[in-house]
PDB file of C-alpha atoms in Angstrom:
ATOM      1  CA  UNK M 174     -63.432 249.384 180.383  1.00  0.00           C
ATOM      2  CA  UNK M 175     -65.730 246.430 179.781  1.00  0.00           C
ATOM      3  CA  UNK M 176     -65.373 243.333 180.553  1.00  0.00           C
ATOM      4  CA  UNK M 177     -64.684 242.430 176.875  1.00  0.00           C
ATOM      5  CA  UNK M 178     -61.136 244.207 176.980  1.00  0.00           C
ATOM      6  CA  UNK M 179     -60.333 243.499 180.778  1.00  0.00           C
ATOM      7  CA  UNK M 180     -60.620 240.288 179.738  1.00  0.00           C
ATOM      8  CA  UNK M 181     -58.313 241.148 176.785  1.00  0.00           C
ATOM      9  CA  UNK M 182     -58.015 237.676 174.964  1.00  0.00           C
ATOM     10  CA  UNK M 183     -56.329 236.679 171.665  1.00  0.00           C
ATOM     11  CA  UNK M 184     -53.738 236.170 168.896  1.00  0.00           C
ATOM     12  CA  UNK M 185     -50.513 235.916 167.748  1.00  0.00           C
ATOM     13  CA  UNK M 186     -47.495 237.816 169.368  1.00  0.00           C
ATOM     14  CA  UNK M 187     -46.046 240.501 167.053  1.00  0.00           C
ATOM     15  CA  UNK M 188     -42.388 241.749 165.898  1.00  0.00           C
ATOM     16  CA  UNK M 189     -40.934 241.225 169.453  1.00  0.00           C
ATOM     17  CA  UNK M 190     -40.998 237.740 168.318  1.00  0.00           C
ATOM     18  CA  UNK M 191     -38.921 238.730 164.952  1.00  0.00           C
ATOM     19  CA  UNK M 192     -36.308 240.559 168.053  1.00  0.00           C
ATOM     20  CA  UNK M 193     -35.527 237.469 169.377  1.00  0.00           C
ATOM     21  CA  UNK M 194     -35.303 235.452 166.385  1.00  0.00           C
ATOM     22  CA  UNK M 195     -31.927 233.923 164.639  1.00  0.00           C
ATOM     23  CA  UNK M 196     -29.752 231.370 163.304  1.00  0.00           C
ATOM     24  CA  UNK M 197     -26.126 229.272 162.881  1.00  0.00           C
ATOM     25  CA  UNK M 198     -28.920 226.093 162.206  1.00  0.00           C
ATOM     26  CA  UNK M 199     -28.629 224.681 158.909  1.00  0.00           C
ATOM     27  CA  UNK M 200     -29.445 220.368 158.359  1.00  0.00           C
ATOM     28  CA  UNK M 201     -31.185 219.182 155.682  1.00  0.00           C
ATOM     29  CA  UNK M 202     -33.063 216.810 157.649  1.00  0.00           C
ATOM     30  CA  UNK M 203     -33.098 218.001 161.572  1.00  0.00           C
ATOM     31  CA  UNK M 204     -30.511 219.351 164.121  1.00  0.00           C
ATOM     32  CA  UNK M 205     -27.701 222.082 163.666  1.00  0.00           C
ATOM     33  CA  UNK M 206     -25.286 222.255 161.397  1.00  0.00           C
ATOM     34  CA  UNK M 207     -23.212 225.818 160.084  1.00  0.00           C
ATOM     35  CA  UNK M 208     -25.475 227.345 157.725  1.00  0.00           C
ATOM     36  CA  UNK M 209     -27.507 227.010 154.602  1.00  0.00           C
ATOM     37  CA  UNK M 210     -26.052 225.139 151.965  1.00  0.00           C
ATOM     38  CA  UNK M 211     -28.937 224.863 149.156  1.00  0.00           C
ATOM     39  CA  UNK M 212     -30.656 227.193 147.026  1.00  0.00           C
ATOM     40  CA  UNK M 213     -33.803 225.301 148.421  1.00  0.00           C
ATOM     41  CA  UNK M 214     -33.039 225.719 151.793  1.00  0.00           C
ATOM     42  CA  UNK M 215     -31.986 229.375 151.761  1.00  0.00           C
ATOM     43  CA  UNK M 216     -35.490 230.221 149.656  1.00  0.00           C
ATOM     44  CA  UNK M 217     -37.411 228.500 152.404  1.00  0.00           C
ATOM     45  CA  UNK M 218     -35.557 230.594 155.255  1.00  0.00           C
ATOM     46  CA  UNK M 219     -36.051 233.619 153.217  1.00  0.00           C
ATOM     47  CA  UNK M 220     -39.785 232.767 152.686  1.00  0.00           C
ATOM     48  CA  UNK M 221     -40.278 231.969 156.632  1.00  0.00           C
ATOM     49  CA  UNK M 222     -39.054 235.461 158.160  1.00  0.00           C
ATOM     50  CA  UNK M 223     -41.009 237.652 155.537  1.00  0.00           C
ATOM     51  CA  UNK M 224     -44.306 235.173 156.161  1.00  0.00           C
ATOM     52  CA  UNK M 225     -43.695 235.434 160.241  1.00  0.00           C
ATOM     53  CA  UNK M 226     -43.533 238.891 159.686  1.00  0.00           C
ATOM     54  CA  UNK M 227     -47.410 238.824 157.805  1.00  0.00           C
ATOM     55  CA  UNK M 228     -48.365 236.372 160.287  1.00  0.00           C
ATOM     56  CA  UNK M 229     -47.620 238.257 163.129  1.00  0.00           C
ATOM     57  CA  UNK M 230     -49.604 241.287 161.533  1.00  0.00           C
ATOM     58  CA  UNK M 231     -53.164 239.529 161.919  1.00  0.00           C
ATOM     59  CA  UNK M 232     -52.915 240.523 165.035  1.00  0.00           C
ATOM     60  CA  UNK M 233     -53.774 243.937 164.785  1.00  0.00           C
ATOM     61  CA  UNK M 234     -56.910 242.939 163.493  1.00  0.00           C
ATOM     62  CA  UNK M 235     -58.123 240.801 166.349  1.00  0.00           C
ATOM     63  CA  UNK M 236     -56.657 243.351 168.962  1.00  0.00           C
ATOM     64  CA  UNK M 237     -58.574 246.041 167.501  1.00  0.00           C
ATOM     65  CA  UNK M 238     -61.881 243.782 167.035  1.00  0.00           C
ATOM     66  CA  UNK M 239     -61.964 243.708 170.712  1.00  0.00           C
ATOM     67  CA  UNK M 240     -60.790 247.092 171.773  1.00  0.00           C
ATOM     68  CA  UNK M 241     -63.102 248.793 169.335  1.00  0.00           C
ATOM     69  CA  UNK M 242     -66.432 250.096 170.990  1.00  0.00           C
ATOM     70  CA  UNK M 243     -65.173 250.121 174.637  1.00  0.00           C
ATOM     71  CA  UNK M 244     -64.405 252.976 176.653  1.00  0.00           C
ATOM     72  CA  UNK M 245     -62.438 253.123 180.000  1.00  0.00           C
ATOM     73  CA  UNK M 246     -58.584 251.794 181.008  1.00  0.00           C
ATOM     74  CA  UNK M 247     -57.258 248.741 178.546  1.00  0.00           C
ATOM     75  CA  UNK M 248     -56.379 245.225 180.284  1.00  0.00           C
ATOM     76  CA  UNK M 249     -52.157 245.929 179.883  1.00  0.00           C
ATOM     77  CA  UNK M 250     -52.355 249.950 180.528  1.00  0.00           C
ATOM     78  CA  UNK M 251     -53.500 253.186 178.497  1.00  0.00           C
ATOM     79  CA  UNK M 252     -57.083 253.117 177.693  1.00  0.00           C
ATOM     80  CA  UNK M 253     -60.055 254.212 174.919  1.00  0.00           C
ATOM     81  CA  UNK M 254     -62.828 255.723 174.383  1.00  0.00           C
ATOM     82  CA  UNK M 255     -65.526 255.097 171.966  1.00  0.00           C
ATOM     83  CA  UNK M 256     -67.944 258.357 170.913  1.00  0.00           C
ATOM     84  CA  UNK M 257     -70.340 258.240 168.061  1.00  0.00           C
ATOM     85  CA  UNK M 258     -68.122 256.187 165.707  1.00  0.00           C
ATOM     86  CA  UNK M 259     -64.655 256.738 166.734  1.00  0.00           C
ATOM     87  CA  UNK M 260     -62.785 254.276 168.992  1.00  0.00           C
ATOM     88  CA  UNK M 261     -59.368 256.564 170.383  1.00  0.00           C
ATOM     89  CA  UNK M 262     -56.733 254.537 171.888  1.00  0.00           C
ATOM     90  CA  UNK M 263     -54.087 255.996 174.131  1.00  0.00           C
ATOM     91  CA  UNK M 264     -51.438 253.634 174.240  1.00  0.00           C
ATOM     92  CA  UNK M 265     -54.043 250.878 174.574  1.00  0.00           C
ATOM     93  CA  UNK M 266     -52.601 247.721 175.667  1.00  0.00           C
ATOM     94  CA  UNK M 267     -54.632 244.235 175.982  1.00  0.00           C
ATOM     95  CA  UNK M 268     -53.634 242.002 178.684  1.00  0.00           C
ATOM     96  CA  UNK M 269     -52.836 238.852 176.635  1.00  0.00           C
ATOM     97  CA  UNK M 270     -51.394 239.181 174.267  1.00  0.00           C
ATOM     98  CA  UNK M 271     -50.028 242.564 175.526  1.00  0.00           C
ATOM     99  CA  UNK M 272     -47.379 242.559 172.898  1.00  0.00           C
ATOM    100  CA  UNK M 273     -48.966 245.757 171.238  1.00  0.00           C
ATOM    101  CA  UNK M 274     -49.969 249.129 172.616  1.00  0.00           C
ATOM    102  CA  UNK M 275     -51.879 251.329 170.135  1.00  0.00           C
ATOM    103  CA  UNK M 276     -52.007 254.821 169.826  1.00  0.00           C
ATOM    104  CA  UNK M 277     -54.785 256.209 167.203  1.00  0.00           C
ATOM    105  CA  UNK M 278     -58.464 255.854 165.975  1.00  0.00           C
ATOM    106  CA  UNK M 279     -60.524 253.726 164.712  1.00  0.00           C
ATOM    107  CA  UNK M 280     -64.024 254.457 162.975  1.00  0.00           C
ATOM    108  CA  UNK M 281     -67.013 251.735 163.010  1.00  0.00           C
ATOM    109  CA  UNK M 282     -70.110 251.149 164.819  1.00  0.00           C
ATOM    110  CA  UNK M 283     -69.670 247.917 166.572  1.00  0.00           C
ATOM    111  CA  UNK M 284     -73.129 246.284 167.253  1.00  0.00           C
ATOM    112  CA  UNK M 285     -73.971 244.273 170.179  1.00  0.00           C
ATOM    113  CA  UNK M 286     -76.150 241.183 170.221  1.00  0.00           C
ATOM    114  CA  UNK M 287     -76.129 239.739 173.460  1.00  0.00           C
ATOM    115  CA  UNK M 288     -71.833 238.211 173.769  1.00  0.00           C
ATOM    116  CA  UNK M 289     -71.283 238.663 169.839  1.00  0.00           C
ATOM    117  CA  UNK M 290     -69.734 242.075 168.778  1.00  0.00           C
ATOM    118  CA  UNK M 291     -69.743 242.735 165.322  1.00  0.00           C
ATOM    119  CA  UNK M 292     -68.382 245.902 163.350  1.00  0.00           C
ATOM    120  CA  UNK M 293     -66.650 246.758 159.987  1.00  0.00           C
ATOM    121  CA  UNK M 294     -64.220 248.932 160.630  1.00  0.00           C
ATOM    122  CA  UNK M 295     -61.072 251.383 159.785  1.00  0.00           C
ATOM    123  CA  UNK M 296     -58.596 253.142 160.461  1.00  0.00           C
ATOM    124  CA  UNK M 297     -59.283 257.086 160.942  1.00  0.00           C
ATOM    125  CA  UNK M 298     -55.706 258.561 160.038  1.00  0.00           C
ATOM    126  CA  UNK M 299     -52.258 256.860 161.118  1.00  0.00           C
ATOM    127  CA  UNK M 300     -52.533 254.038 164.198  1.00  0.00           C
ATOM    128  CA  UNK M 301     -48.792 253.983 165.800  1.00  0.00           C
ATOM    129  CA  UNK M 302     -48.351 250.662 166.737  1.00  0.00           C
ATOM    130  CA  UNK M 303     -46.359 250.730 170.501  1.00  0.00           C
ATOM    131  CA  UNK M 304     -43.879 247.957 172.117  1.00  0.00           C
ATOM    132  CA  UNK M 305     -46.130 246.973 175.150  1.00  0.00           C
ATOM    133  CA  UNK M 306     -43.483 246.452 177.108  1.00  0.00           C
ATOM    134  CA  UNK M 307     -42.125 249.269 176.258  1.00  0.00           C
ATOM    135  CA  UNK M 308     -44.345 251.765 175.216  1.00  0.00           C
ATOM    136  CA  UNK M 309     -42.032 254.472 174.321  1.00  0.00           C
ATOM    137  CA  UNK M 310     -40.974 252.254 171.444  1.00  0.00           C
ATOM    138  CA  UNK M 311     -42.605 252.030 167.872  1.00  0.00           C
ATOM    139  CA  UNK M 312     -42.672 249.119 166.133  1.00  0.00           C
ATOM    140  CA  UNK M 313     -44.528 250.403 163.279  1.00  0.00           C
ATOM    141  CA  UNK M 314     -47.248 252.772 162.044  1.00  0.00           C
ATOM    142  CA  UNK M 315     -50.318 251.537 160.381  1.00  0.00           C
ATOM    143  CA  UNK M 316     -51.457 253.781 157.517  1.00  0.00           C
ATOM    144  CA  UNK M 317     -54.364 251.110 156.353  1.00  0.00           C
ATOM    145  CA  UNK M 318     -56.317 248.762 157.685  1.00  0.00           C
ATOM    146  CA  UNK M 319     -59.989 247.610 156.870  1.00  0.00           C
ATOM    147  CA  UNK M 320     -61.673 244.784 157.964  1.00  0.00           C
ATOM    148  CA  UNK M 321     -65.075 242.739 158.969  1.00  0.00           C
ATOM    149  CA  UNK M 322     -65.150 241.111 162.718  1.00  0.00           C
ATOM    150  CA  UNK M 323     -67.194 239.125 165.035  1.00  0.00           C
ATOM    151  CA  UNK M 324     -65.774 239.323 168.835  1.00  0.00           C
ATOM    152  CA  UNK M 325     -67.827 236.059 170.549  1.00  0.00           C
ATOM    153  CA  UNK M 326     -67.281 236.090 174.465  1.00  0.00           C
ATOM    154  CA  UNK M 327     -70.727 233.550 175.407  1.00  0.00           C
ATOM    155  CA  UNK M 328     -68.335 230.654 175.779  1.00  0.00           C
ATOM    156  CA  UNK M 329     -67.125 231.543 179.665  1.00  0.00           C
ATOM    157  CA  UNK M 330     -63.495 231.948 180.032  1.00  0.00           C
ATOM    158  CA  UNK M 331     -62.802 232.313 176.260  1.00  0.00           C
ATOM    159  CA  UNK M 332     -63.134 234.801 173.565  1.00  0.00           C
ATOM    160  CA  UNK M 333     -63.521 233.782 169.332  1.00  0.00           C
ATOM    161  CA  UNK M 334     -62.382 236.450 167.244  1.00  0.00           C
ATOM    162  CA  UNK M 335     -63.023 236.462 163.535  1.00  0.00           C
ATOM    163  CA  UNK M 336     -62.165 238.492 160.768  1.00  0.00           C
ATOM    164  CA  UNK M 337     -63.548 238.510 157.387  1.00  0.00           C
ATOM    165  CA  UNK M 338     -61.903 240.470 154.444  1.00  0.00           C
ATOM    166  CA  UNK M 339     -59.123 242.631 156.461  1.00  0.00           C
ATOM    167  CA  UNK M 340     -56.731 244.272 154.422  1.00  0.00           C
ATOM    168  CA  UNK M 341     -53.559 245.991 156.047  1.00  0.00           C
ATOM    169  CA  UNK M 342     -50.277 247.944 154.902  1.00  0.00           C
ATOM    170  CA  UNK M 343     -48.276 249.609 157.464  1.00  0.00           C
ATOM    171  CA  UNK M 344     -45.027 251.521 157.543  1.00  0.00           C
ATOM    172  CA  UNK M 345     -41.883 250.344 159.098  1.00  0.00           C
ATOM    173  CA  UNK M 346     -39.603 252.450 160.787  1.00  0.00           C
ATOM    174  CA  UNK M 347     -36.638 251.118 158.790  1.00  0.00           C
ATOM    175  CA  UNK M 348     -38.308 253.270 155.769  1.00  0.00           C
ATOM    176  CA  UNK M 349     -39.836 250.193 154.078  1.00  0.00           C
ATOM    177  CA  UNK M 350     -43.618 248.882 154.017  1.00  0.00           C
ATOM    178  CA  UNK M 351     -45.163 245.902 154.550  1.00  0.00           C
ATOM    179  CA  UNK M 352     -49.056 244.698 153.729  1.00  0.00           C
ATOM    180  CA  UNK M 353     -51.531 241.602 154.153  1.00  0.00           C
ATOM    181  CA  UNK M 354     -55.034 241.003 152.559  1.00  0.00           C
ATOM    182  CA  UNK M 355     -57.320 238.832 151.867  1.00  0.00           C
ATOM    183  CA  UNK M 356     -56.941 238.314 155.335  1.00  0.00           C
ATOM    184  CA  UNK M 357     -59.901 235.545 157.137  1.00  0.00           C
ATOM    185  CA  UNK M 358     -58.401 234.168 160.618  1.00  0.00           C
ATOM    186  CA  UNK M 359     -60.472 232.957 163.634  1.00  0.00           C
ATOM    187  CA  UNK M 360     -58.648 233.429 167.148  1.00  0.00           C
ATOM    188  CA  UNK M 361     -59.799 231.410 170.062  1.00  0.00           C
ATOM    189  CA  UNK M 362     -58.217 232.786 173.221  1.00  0.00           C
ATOM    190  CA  UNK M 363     -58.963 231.400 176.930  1.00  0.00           C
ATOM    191  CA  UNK M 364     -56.171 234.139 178.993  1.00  0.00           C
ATOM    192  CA  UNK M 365     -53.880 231.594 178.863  1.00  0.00           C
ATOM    193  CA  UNK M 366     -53.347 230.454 175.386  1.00  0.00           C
ATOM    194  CA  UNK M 367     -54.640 230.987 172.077  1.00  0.00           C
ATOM    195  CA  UNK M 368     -55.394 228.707 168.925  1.00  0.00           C
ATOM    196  CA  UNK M 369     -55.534 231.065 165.557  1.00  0.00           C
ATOM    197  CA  UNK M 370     -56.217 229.283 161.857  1.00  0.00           C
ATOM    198  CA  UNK M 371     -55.821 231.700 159.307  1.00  0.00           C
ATOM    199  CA  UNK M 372     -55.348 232.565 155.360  1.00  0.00           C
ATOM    200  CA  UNK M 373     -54.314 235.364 153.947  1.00  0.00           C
ATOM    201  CA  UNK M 374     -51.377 236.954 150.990  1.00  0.00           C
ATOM    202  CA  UNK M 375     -48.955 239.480 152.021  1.00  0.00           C
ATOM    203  CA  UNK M 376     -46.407 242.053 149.772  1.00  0.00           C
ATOM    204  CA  UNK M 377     -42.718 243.145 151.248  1.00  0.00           C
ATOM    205  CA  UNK M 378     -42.483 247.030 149.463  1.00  0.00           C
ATOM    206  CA  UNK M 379     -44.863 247.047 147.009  1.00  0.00           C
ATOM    207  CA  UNK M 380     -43.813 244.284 145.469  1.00  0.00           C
ATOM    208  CA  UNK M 381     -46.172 242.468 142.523  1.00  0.00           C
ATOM    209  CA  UNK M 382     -45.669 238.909 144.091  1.00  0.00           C
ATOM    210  CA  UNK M 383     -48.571 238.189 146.446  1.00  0.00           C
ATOM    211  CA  UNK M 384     -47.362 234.962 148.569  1.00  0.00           C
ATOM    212  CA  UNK M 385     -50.402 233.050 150.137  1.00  0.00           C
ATOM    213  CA  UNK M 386     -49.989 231.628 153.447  1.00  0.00           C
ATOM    214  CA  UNK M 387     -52.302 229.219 155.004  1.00  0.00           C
ATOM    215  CA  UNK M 388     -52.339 228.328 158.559  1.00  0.00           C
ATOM    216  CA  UNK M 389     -53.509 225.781 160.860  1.00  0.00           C
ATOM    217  CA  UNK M 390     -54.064 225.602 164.528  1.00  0.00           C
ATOM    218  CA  UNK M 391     -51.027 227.887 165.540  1.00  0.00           C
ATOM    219  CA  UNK M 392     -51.029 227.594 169.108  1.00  0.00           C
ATOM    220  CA  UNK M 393     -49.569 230.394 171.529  1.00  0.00           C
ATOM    221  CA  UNK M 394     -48.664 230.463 175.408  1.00  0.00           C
ATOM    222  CA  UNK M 395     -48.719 233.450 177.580  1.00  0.00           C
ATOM    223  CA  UNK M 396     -45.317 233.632 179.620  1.00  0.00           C
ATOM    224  CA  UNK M 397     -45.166 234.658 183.451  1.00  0.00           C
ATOM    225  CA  UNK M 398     -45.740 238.277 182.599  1.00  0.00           C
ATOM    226  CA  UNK M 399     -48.369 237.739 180.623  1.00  0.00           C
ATOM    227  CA  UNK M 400     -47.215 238.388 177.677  1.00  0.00           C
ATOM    228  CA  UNK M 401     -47.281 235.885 174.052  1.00  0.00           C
ATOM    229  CA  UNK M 402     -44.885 233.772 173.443  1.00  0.00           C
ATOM    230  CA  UNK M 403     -43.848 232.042 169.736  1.00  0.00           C
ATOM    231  CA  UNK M 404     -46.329 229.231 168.590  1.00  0.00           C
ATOM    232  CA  UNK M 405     -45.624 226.142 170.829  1.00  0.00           C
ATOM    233  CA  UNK M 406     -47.449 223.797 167.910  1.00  0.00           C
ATOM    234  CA  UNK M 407     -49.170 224.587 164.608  1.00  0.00           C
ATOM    235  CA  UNK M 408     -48.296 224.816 161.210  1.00  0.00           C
ATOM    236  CA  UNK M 409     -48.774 227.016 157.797  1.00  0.00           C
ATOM    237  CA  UNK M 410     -47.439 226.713 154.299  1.00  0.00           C
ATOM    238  CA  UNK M 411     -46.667 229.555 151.589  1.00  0.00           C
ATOM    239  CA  UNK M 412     -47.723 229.341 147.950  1.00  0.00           C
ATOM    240  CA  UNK M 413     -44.761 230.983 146.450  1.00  0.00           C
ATOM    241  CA  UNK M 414     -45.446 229.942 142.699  1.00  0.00           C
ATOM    242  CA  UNK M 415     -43.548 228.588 140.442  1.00  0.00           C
ATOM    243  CA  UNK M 416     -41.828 232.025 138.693  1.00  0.00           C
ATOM    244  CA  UNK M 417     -38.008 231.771 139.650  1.00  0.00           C
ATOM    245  CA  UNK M 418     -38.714 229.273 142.803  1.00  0.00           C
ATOM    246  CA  UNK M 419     -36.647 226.745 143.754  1.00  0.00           C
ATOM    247  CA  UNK M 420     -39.236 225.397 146.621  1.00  0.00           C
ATOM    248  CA  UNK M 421     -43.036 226.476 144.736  1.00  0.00           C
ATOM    249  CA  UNK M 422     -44.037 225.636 147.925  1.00  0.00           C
ATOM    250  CA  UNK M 423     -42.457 226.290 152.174  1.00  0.00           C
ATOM    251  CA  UNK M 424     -43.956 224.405 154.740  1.00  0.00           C
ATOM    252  CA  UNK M 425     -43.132 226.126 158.382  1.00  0.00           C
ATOM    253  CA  UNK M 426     -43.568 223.377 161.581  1.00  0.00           C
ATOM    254  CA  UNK M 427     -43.458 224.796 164.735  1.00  0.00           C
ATOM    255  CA  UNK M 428     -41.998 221.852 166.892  1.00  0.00           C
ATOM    256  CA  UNK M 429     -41.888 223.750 169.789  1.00  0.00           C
ATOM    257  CA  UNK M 430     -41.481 227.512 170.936  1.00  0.00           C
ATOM    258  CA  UNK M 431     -37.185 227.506 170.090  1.00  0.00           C
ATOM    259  CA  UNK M 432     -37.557 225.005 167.135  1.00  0.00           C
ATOM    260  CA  UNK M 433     -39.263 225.421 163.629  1.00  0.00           C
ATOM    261  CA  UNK M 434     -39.012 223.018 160.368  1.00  0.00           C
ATOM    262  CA  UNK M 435     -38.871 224.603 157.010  1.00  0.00           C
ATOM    263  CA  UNK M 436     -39.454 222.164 154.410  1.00  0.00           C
ATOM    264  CA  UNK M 437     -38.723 223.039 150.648  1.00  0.00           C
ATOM    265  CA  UNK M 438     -41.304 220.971 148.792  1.00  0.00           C
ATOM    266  CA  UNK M 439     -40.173 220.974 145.325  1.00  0.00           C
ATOM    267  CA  UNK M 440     -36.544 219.140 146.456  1.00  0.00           C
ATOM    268  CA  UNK M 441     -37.549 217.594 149.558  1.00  0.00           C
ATOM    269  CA  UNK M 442     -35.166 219.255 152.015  1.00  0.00           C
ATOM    270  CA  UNK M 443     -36.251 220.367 155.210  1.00  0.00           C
ATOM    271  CA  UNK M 444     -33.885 222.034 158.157  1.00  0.00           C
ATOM    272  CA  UNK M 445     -34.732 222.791 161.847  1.00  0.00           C
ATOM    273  CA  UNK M 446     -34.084 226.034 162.650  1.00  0.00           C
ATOM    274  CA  UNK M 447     -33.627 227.717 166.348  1.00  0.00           C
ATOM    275  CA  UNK M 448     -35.158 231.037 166.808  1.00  0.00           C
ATOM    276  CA  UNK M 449     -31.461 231.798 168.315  1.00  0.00           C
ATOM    277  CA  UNK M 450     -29.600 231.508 165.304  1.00  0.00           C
ATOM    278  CA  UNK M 451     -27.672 233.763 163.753  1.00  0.00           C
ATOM    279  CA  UNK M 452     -28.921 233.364 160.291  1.00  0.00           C
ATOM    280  CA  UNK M 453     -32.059 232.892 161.424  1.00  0.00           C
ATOM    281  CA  UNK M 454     -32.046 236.174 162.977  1.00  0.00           C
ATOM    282  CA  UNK M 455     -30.398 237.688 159.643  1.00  0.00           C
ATOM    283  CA  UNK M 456     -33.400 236.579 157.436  1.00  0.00           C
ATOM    284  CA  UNK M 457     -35.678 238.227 160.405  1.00  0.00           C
ATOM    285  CA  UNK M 458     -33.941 241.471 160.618  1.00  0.00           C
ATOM    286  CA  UNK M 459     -34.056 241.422 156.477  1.00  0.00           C
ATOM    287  CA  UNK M 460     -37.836 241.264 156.355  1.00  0.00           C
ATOM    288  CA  UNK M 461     -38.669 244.305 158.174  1.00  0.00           C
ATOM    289  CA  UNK M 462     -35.499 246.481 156.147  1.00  0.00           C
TER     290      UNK M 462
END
């Protein structure tokens, strides 16, 4: 395949992440304690797994920015092809992240300008959405997605995805659905690590309540097998309105890649969190059933 997908650079890892996620973490200030002991605090855990969840989805849009167009084997195994204005992917899995192997099509006719790619594009029926690590495994399917994208490789040794307007709903295979829109996020990605800044609202089964979730400089590592790891740095915080919130507002600090800090903004409480803990692991498990 072209260089653009050997190269195979961007975004955030997906639900593996949410696999190894939990939690038995539970101060109101920092550290561990045995669980969560506020109405605050156990809105703002809540709020964190199901935006995690959404944040992880935006990277189906950058992955299939880059794949779309090309034709030949993908960085991490399978391959696509690209005829007329149908991208196929057979288990197509990018080399970093290779979190995600796809198995589907995708219609658009991407345009090349010299290193910028740019495309609307769609799905064309159901994408199945593979463990790339373990490709017999679904994660999920994706029944929508529809988005605007600029794929910028002139930089050497680094790739800028963008994408403007992407909306996304996809079925779990618990049975329940998840979606994202208004989705804008820029991706810089060097094989190594990526930085992704991003907007965007998401829905847990149809529900009316659109959360909005804005992020900042979320920075992930690739691990000795290439594959991504949780954000070593960044932050985001979700709107969740005033309507039956304790918090209004959850701000989610990534101290490092086994610590996060919720904060509940409307009483000031704020808890450190280990991906390892058992509650933590609860709420994550919860947002995808």
């Amino acid at each position: 395949m072209k260089s653009v997908i050997k190269n195979s650079l961007l975004m955030i890892t997906m639900i593996a992440a949410l696999s190894a996620c939990g939690g038995d973490d539970t101060s109101k200030t920092s550290g561990s304690t045995t669980g969560t002991t506020s109405a605050g605090l156990t809105e703002a855990l809540t709020v964190f797994a199901e935006s995690w969840t959404g944040t992880q989805m935006l990277a189906n849009f950058h992955d299939l920015a880059v794949i779309a167009g090309n034709s030949g084997s993908c960085g991490g195994g399978g391959s696509a092809s690209y005829i007329t204005s149908l991208t196929t992917m057979s288990n197509c899995i990018r080399k970093f992240p290779a979190d995600n192997g796809y198995l589907g099509g995708l219609t658009g006719i991407p345009v090349q300008v010299g290193t910028i790619k740019s495309a609307t594009l769609q799905n064309n029926g159901d994408i199945t959405v593979k463990d790339g690590s373990s490709i017999g495994t679904t994660r999920y399917t994706i029944n929508t997605i529809n988005f605007s994208a600029t794929d910028d490789t002139s930089t050497a040794g680094k790739e800028m995805t963008q994408v403007m307007n992407g909306t996304l709903g996809i079925s779990l295979t618990t049975g329940s659905s998840f979606s994202v829109g208004s989705v804008s996020s820029i991706s810089t990605n060097n094989g190594s690590s990526l930085s992704t800044t991003s907007g965007f609202t998401y829905t847990r089964n149809h529900g009316n309540a659109n959360r909005v979730v804005t992020s900042s400089n979320l920075v992930v590592n690739a691990d000795a097998t290439n594959m991504s790891q949780r954000p070593a740095s960044g932050q985001y915080t979700v709107a969740v309105g005033t309507a039956g919130s304790t918090c209004v507002n959850v701000g989610v600090q990534f101290v490092s890649t086994t610590q996060v800090k919720l904060t509940c903004s409307n009483t000031s409480e704020s808890r450190v969190i280990n991906w390892t803990d058992t509650d933590v692991k609860t709420a994550l498990a919860l947002a995808l059933s």
